Structures are given as C-alpha cells and as structure tokens.
Amino acid sequence: MNEIVSYAVLPDEAGAIAVITIDNPPVNAAGHAVREGLVKAAKAFADDPSAKVAVVVGAGRTFIAGADIKEFGKPLQPPSLPEVTNMLEALDKPTVCAIHGTALGGGLETALCCHYRVAVKSARVGLPEVHLGLLPGSGGTQRLPRLVGIEAATDIITSGRHVSAPEALKLGIVDANDDGDDPLAAGIAFARRVLAENLPVRRTSEMNEKIEAVRGNTKLFDELRAAVKKKAKGQISPLTCLEAIIDSTELPFMKGMAREREYFMELLNTPQREAMIHAFFADREVGKVPELKTGHARPLDGAAVIGGGTMGAGITVSMLFAGMPVTMVERDEESAQRGRQNVERILDDGVKRGKFDQAHRDHLANKLYSVSSDIASIASADIVIEAAFENMDIKKDLFRQIDQHAKAGAVLASNTSYLNINEIASATKRPQDVLGLHFFSPAHVMRLLEIVVADKTHADVAATGFALAKKLKKVGVRAGVCDGFIGNRILERYLSLASFMVEDGTSPYDIDKAVLNFGYPMGPNQMGDLAGLDIGMANRKRKRAEGWKGRYASDYMDRIGELGRFGQKTGRGFYIYENGSRIGKPDPEVLEIIDQVRAEKGITPKPLNEEEIMRRYMAAMINEGARVVEEGIALRPLDVDITMLYGYGFPRWRGGPLKYADMVGLDTILADIRSFQSEDPEFWKPAQLLIDLVDRGENFDTLNKKANF
Ligand code: 3HC
C-alpha cells in the first residue's frame, strides 16, 4: 500500500483472511502516511474477491497510539482521520481490530470503526485527547457513547484515562481478550471465528440503543455538566467533550460527527491546546540530558534511607512501591521505631484507601523494609539517600559517616530543598558519587524529583538519578547547584512578591483568589498555611542570620507566627480552620495585623485588582525562571515548566510559566517588569536573558528547540 501500511492475505486460508498492518514506529501514530496507507489498504480489501475478513493490526510495540500530535497546528494533508475511519467502518466485509500496547485517541477511534475488536490482556485503550486540550476528533465522542453509554463514555473521555483490556471487555469496548501477547495471532483467531460463525458487519455508528435510552434526559446531562466542570478546574476541553457526547444522543450520527469536527477545530485553535501539547513534548524532552549520553546508570537493587521523618518515610515508601528493598537508618532505636511507624502509617493509609491489600502492605513493611540504628547497615545499598534535617553541619557530618560505610560505587544522595551539594560532597572522599535528590512532600505521592548535578558528580551517577526517577514513576528534572535549585528558587521570588503586595495594600485573600482563578489548586497564603508558617519563619531567621539583605515585607507573617498560628496544623494561620476543616475562612484579625504593620511603616495601602496581581505574580516567576535558565541551573526553559507543573501546582493547561510567557509575548512581559521597576528597582531587575531574547526577536521555545541533548 505504502511502506507504512501493508496489505497481505494469509495463504493457508485460501486468501479468506486479509491482514492490514500499520508499521510506523515508534507508536504507529496516525500521521499522513498512515492515513493514506489505510485508505489504500481498505480499498485493496474491498476489491479482493477472495478476502472475506480483514485483521487490522499494529507492528512493533503498540497499536496506533493516536493521531500524529506533531501535525496539529499545521495545515491538514488529506485524507483526514475521520474520513479514513468512516471509510473503514463503511466496508461491507467484516474487519477485526487486534489491539496490543495502547490504542489511544485516533487509535481507539480507528478500532471503533472496525466491526470487531480483540485485545491482548496487557493492552490498554483510551481517549486521552483531553490531556492535549482537545477532544476525540474522529468519532470518539459519537461512537464510544453508542458502545458503553454516556456515563461511562463521559468518565473515559473527560478523564482521558487508560482502560485496561479486562475493563474494556466488561464495558463492551472490545469483544474479547486474548491470553497471549501476539496481536496478530489473536486477530487471526478472531477472524477464523468470524468466518466459522458467519459473523456479519457490525457498525458502531448504527448501535443507537444506549444513546436513545438517555435522549432528552436533561437532568442527567446537567448532573454530568456539574461534575465535569468541578473536575476541569479552568480547563475548557473536558466540558467541550461532554457537550459532544450529549450531542451524540440528540443528533443523527453524521450530524454528530460534523458537530464533533467543529468542536475539534475550535479547541485546536485555543491557547490551552498549544500549552498542553507543549507540556506533552516537554514531559518527554525533560528526560534528555547530557549525562544520559555519556553515563551509564548503576544498579538500583537496594537502597538505604537515612532519617525516618516525613521526608525519609515518604521516600522509603516510594521505593517500596517500586519493589526496592530499603533499610532505614536512624540515630537510635527509639527514632528507628518512630521511622517505622511513619512508614507503616502511610502503608496503612494505602490499605484503607483500597490502593492495595493487607498482604501487599505486610510484604512491603516486613519483607522489603527494615530499620536499623547502626549506620554500618548501609553497607550493601546501591544508593544511600540522606533525608535528615535541613542543616549543612548535620548533613556534612552524616556524609562523613556515609563515606566510611557505603560500598564502593554506591550512589550517595542528599535529599535537600536548598543546600549546596558541592559542599555536602566535599565531606566525602568520593564527591563524584554524590548528587542531590530533591523529593517533594509527600514524597510517595508527588511526582517531581529534582536531580541536582554538582560540579564533580559523575555522569553515571546523574544517569542513576534519572533511572531512579523512572523506577519510582517520577518526573526527573536536572538541576544545577544554587540556593533552592529550580523550583524553590523561583517559589521564593513569587512568595516574596506576594508578601510585598500584601504590605503595599493588597489583601492576602485577594491574592489567593486571583491565583486560584488563574488555575492553581491554592493560593500562596493557603499553601503557607498547609506547609506550616513556622517553616518560612525559620527560613527567614536563617537567612537574616546569614546576612541576607533585601526588602523585608514579612513582619506581618512573623507576627502571625509569633501568635502560635502556624496554619492548618494549629487551626489558625492566614485563615481560620474550624473543627479540623481543611478549608479556611478569612481571619479579620490577620487583616488588622497587616494594617498595623503598614501603619507602623507609614505605608499608604494601594490595593491591586486581580489582573494587576497576576501580572506581577507571573512576571516575578518568569523573570526568575529566565535567570535560572541563563545561569544553567535549568538546562532549558522547558525544564522550568516541568518543575513548576509537577512540583508547584502550575495549571497544566497553561503549559508552565515560560510557555505562558511565550504565549503572552516576551516583549509584553519585559515591558511589565520594566513598568514595575519604579516600585522596587532591585526586585524587578529584568533578567538579561529576557532582554536578549526580546532583542533577538526570539522566545523561550527558540531555546527549547536549539537544545539538543
Ligand atoms: N504523535 C506523535 N508522536 C508521538 C505520539 C503521537 N500521538 N505518541 C507518542 N509519540 C512520540 C513521543 O513524543 C516519543 O518521541 P521521542 O522518542 O522523540 O521523545 C515517542 O513517540 C515515544 O513515546 P513515549 O516516550 O511517550 O513512549 P511510552 O512507551 O512511554 O508511551 C504512549 C507510549 C502511552 C503511547 C505515549 O506516548 C502516549 O501517551 N502518547 C500520546 C497518546 C495520545 O495522546 N493520543 C491521542 C492523540 S490526539 C488524537 O488522536 C486526536 C484524534 O482524536 C483525532
């Protein structure tokens, strides 16, 4: 047909079974050549008098994983995928789709146009377009509801989740599961059944029973709308997906298809689509770092974690989940037992939430995990992760001991949020084996892992950091050494800004509201209450003792803290948390404290509106993000985006702060920063990289594209 889609007939069935194979590595994306090839192959099947049934199968590791995302935003080269899939469905001889790997997006839509579907047990199917800011645009919103009903279709399409083969069978998305792992064999076996039982052509588009059952059920539609809106958190596409699904119940099939196409084109042209596709590719690019070209990951068969506090326990559990044996080391028997309790509490919670059963919990707690109060127990570990208190002297002392007991070649990691890894490494005789691993709390849940490569870190050790991230199903981001690495360094800037804005006249509650409306799950003051205001207080004290100079706008925060109001854990911080509630109410006393501080400093309050708040908030984040890239702390702008998406709640549908900056326009951002300079020249000094990019007419994406690691 062409080199990518082939058509053949099986010799031993007298040519009755044809096989259409899509071979477009790595994931058989349905790009132009695949679409064209499918049309030709379908015609060949239609015109082949001996062929009675066709098997449609993917070569390599997967069935079609979707439309070719790289083609979005470029002019469409016909035929379009809906044309191709409709043509497949219209064939008047039966087709069997054999699914392995993943049939996603346009891949599942192709499968839904075949008349029968068989999936090997390990296969997964789904319509994940919502994660790209899109909707299924080749009939997914019209055919899936016809197969599974609108409630299941809404769940699958608006969540974009992957559905396992057994669940797909239960729901009726596939007709059979095959126990083997060879999709071609599974497809041929099903095709023989079609021949033997004389199974007819069966078109999904003609199955109207399930959608007719809910036609006009506005109560159900409104319930679904409310539920989807709540989960969407500012993202448009889940709601558009739902409207298309509802349309499937109202409109005749072809009209529904036309409506789906209109929605698809609308979404294709949104900034959310651009942002989410940026995030999709950034997810894949971020793991490409220079050390992976030269370095080889060392084994990761067993680990030791030093420290059994919140971080140590979370890190331990994250490794246990990945099947790694972990020895936790604490300074004495009592602390070791406390560490064990912390780990077991997380595991028990997993059982309570139904994530795994008691037997699995016991296996993790008793077979894979052990505690010790003797540092010599780290001797056999491939990786030692120190997760002790955030204090340089303590860490250096521990690394001296680790150096004495860890085996040769072991990777020695410090879990730190701010501290200088070069200095920590200097406490050992093997700085080449030392790196930073900045886990985020709770470490068994949060997906970000900053992998801090110090001056002397060997490429093999950095590569092991990335291998660990993969093993723990985390997103590893390479960071250089500086106070706060990528994420906390940027966080520090916009949190400082938030306190400046409060001191200058804006209510902390208005700031939280603006940030929430932007798409964050919470505002900076709500985050402070959650993390504990005592942490920031201690940090400010440390920095001031180290001679930190700069505008100090946190007096009001110190005063709140001095009242013992540390946030959620004390029932009061910026907000009041009544009866253990996790949702706070604004506290008039906090506003009084702030007023008092302003009065003492002689500040005439100038409150900012929502737009003014967000322009400053984003400009501060972007300016520091640019500096982080300029100094090589982040390899590329996209590394900053991924850090903020996975570690700091930046809304994915905005792509990350530097993608957001590109979309707003760097000249606009720079002009904003310059206009804020009169308020605070030191804070609002524009990053040189930002100035240079604007001068050259480039943007952050230019740098992403130039980077080739
Ligand atoms: N289009 C173009 N490239 C794709 C692609 C796609 N649909 N899916 C994956 N790729 C690329 C990746 O960018 C990566 O490229 P790289 O090697 O240059 O970095 C390569 O294929 C391998 O992908 P992964 O690294 O992600 O491989 P995994 O094995 O980890 O995961 C996967 C495989 C689960 C298929 C995952 O790639 C995935 O989720 N892909 C996207 C699926 C998707 O969103 N499909 C819907 C597309 S939109 C659509 O179909 C619209 C339609 O309704 C009209």
Short mmCIF file of C-alpha atoms and ligand atoms in Angstrom, two decimals, residues 26-27 29 61 65-70 72 81 102 104-107 109 124 128-129 132 134-138 162 261 264 280-281 284-285 288, ligand 1:
data_model
loop_
_atom_site.label_atom_id
_atom_site.label_comp_id
_atom_site.label_asym_id
_atom_site.label_seq_id
_atom_site.Cartn_x
_atom_site.Cartn_y
_atom_site.Cartn_z
CA PRO A 26 7.73 4.19 17.50
CA VAL A 27 3.99 4.29 18.32
CA ALA A 29 0.88 7.46 15.17
CA ARG A 61 5.19 -2.35 20.44
CA ALA A 65 -1.29 5.48 19.85
CA GLY A 66 -3.26 8.33 18.32
CA ALA A 67 -3.18 10.96 15.62
CA ASP A 68 0.29 12.37 14.98
CA ILE A 69 0.46 15.16 17.54
CA LYS A 70 3.28 16.84 15.63
CA PHE A 72 -1.51 19.64 14.97
CA LEU A 81 -8.64 10.69 10.10
CA THR A 102 -2.11 1.10 23.61
CA LEU A 104 -5.31 5.71 22.19
CA GLY A 105 -7.13 8.68 20.70
CA GLY A 106 -7.30 8.24 16.94
CA GLY A 107 -6.03 4.70 17.55
CA GLU A 109 -11.25 5.64 17.13
CA ARG A 124 -4.90 -0.52 27.22
CA PRO A 128 -6.65 10.93 26.13
CA GLU A 129 -7.19 13.96 23.86
CA LEU A 132 -3.81 17.77 24.95
CA LEU A 134 -8.57 18.59 22.58
CA LEU A 135 -11.47 16.24 22.12
CA PRO A 136 -11.57 12.94 20.24
CA GLY A 137 -11.97 14.20 16.71
CA SER A 138 -12.51 11.04 14.69
CA HIS A 162 -6.30 4.38 30.12
CA ARG A 261 -15.39 18.26 14.00
CA PHE A 264 -12.30 19.81 17.48
CA PHE A 280 3.25 16.69 26.40
CA PHE A 281 6.50 17.10 24.50
CA ARG A 284 9.42 13.65 27.05
CA GLU A 285 12.23 16.15 26.42
CA LYS A 288 17.02 14.02 27.71
N1 3HC B 1 2.06 11.60 17.92
C1 3HC B 1 3.36 11.88 17.69
N2 3HC B 1 4.37 11.40 18.45
C2 3HC B 1 4.03 10.61 19.48
C3 3HC B 1 2.70 10.28 19.78
C4 3HC B 1 1.68 10.80 18.94
N3 3HC B 1 0.39 10.53 19.14
N4 3HC B 1 2.69 9.49 20.86
C5 3HC B 1 3.96 9.32 21.22
N5 3HC B 1 4.78 10.00 20.38
C6 3HC B 1 6.24 10.03 20.40
C7 3HC B 1 6.79 10.63 21.68
O1 3HC B 1 6.89 12.03 21.58
C8 3HC B 1 8.14 9.97 21.79
O2 3HC B 1 9.01 10.64 20.91
P1 3HC B 1 10.58 10.79 21.27
O3 3HC B 1 11.09 9.40 21.37
O4 3HC B 1 11.11 11.58 20.13
O5 3HC B 1 10.64 11.53 22.57
C9 3HC B 1 7.89 8.58 21.21
O6 3HC B 1 6.70 8.68 20.43
C10 3HC B 1 7.67 7.51 22.25
O7 3HC B 1 6.67 7.96 23.15
P2 3HC B 1 6.84 7.82 24.74
O8 3HC B 1 8.22 8.20 25.14
O9 3HC B 1 5.71 8.53 25.36
O10 3HC B 1 6.69 6.23 24.90
P3 3HC B 1 5.97 5.42 26.05
O11 3HC B 1 6.13 4.00 25.68
O12 3HC B 1 6.39 5.89 27.38
O13 3HC B 1 4.40 5.79 25.94
C11 3HC B 1 2.31 6.14 24.83
C12 3HC B 1 3.69 5.44 24.81
C13 3HC B 1 1.48 5.64 26.01
C14 3HC B 1 1.63 5.83 23.54
C15 3HC B 1 2.53 7.66 24.98
O14 3HC B 1 3.46 8.08 24.04
C16 3HC B 1 1.29 8.48 24.79
O15 3HC B 1 0.51 8.62 25.70
N6 3HC B 1 1.14 9.08 23.60
C17 3HC B 1 0.09 10.03 23.32
C18 3HC B 1 -1.22 9.38 23.13
C19 3HC B 1 -2.26 10.40 22.76
O16 3HC B 1 -2.38 11.44 23.38
N7 3HC B 1 -3.04 10.10 21.74
C20 3HC B 1 -4.05 10.99 21.29
C21 3HC B 1 -3.50 11.85 20.21
S1 3HC B 1 -4.63 13.08 19.70
C22 3HC B 1 -5.69 12.27 18.65
O17 3HC B 1 -5.57 11.09 18.45
C23 3HC B 1 -6.70 13.12 18.01
C24 3HC B 1 -7.74 12.31 17.32
O18 3HC B 1 -8.84 12.19 18.15
C25 3HC B 1 -8.16 12.97 16.04
#
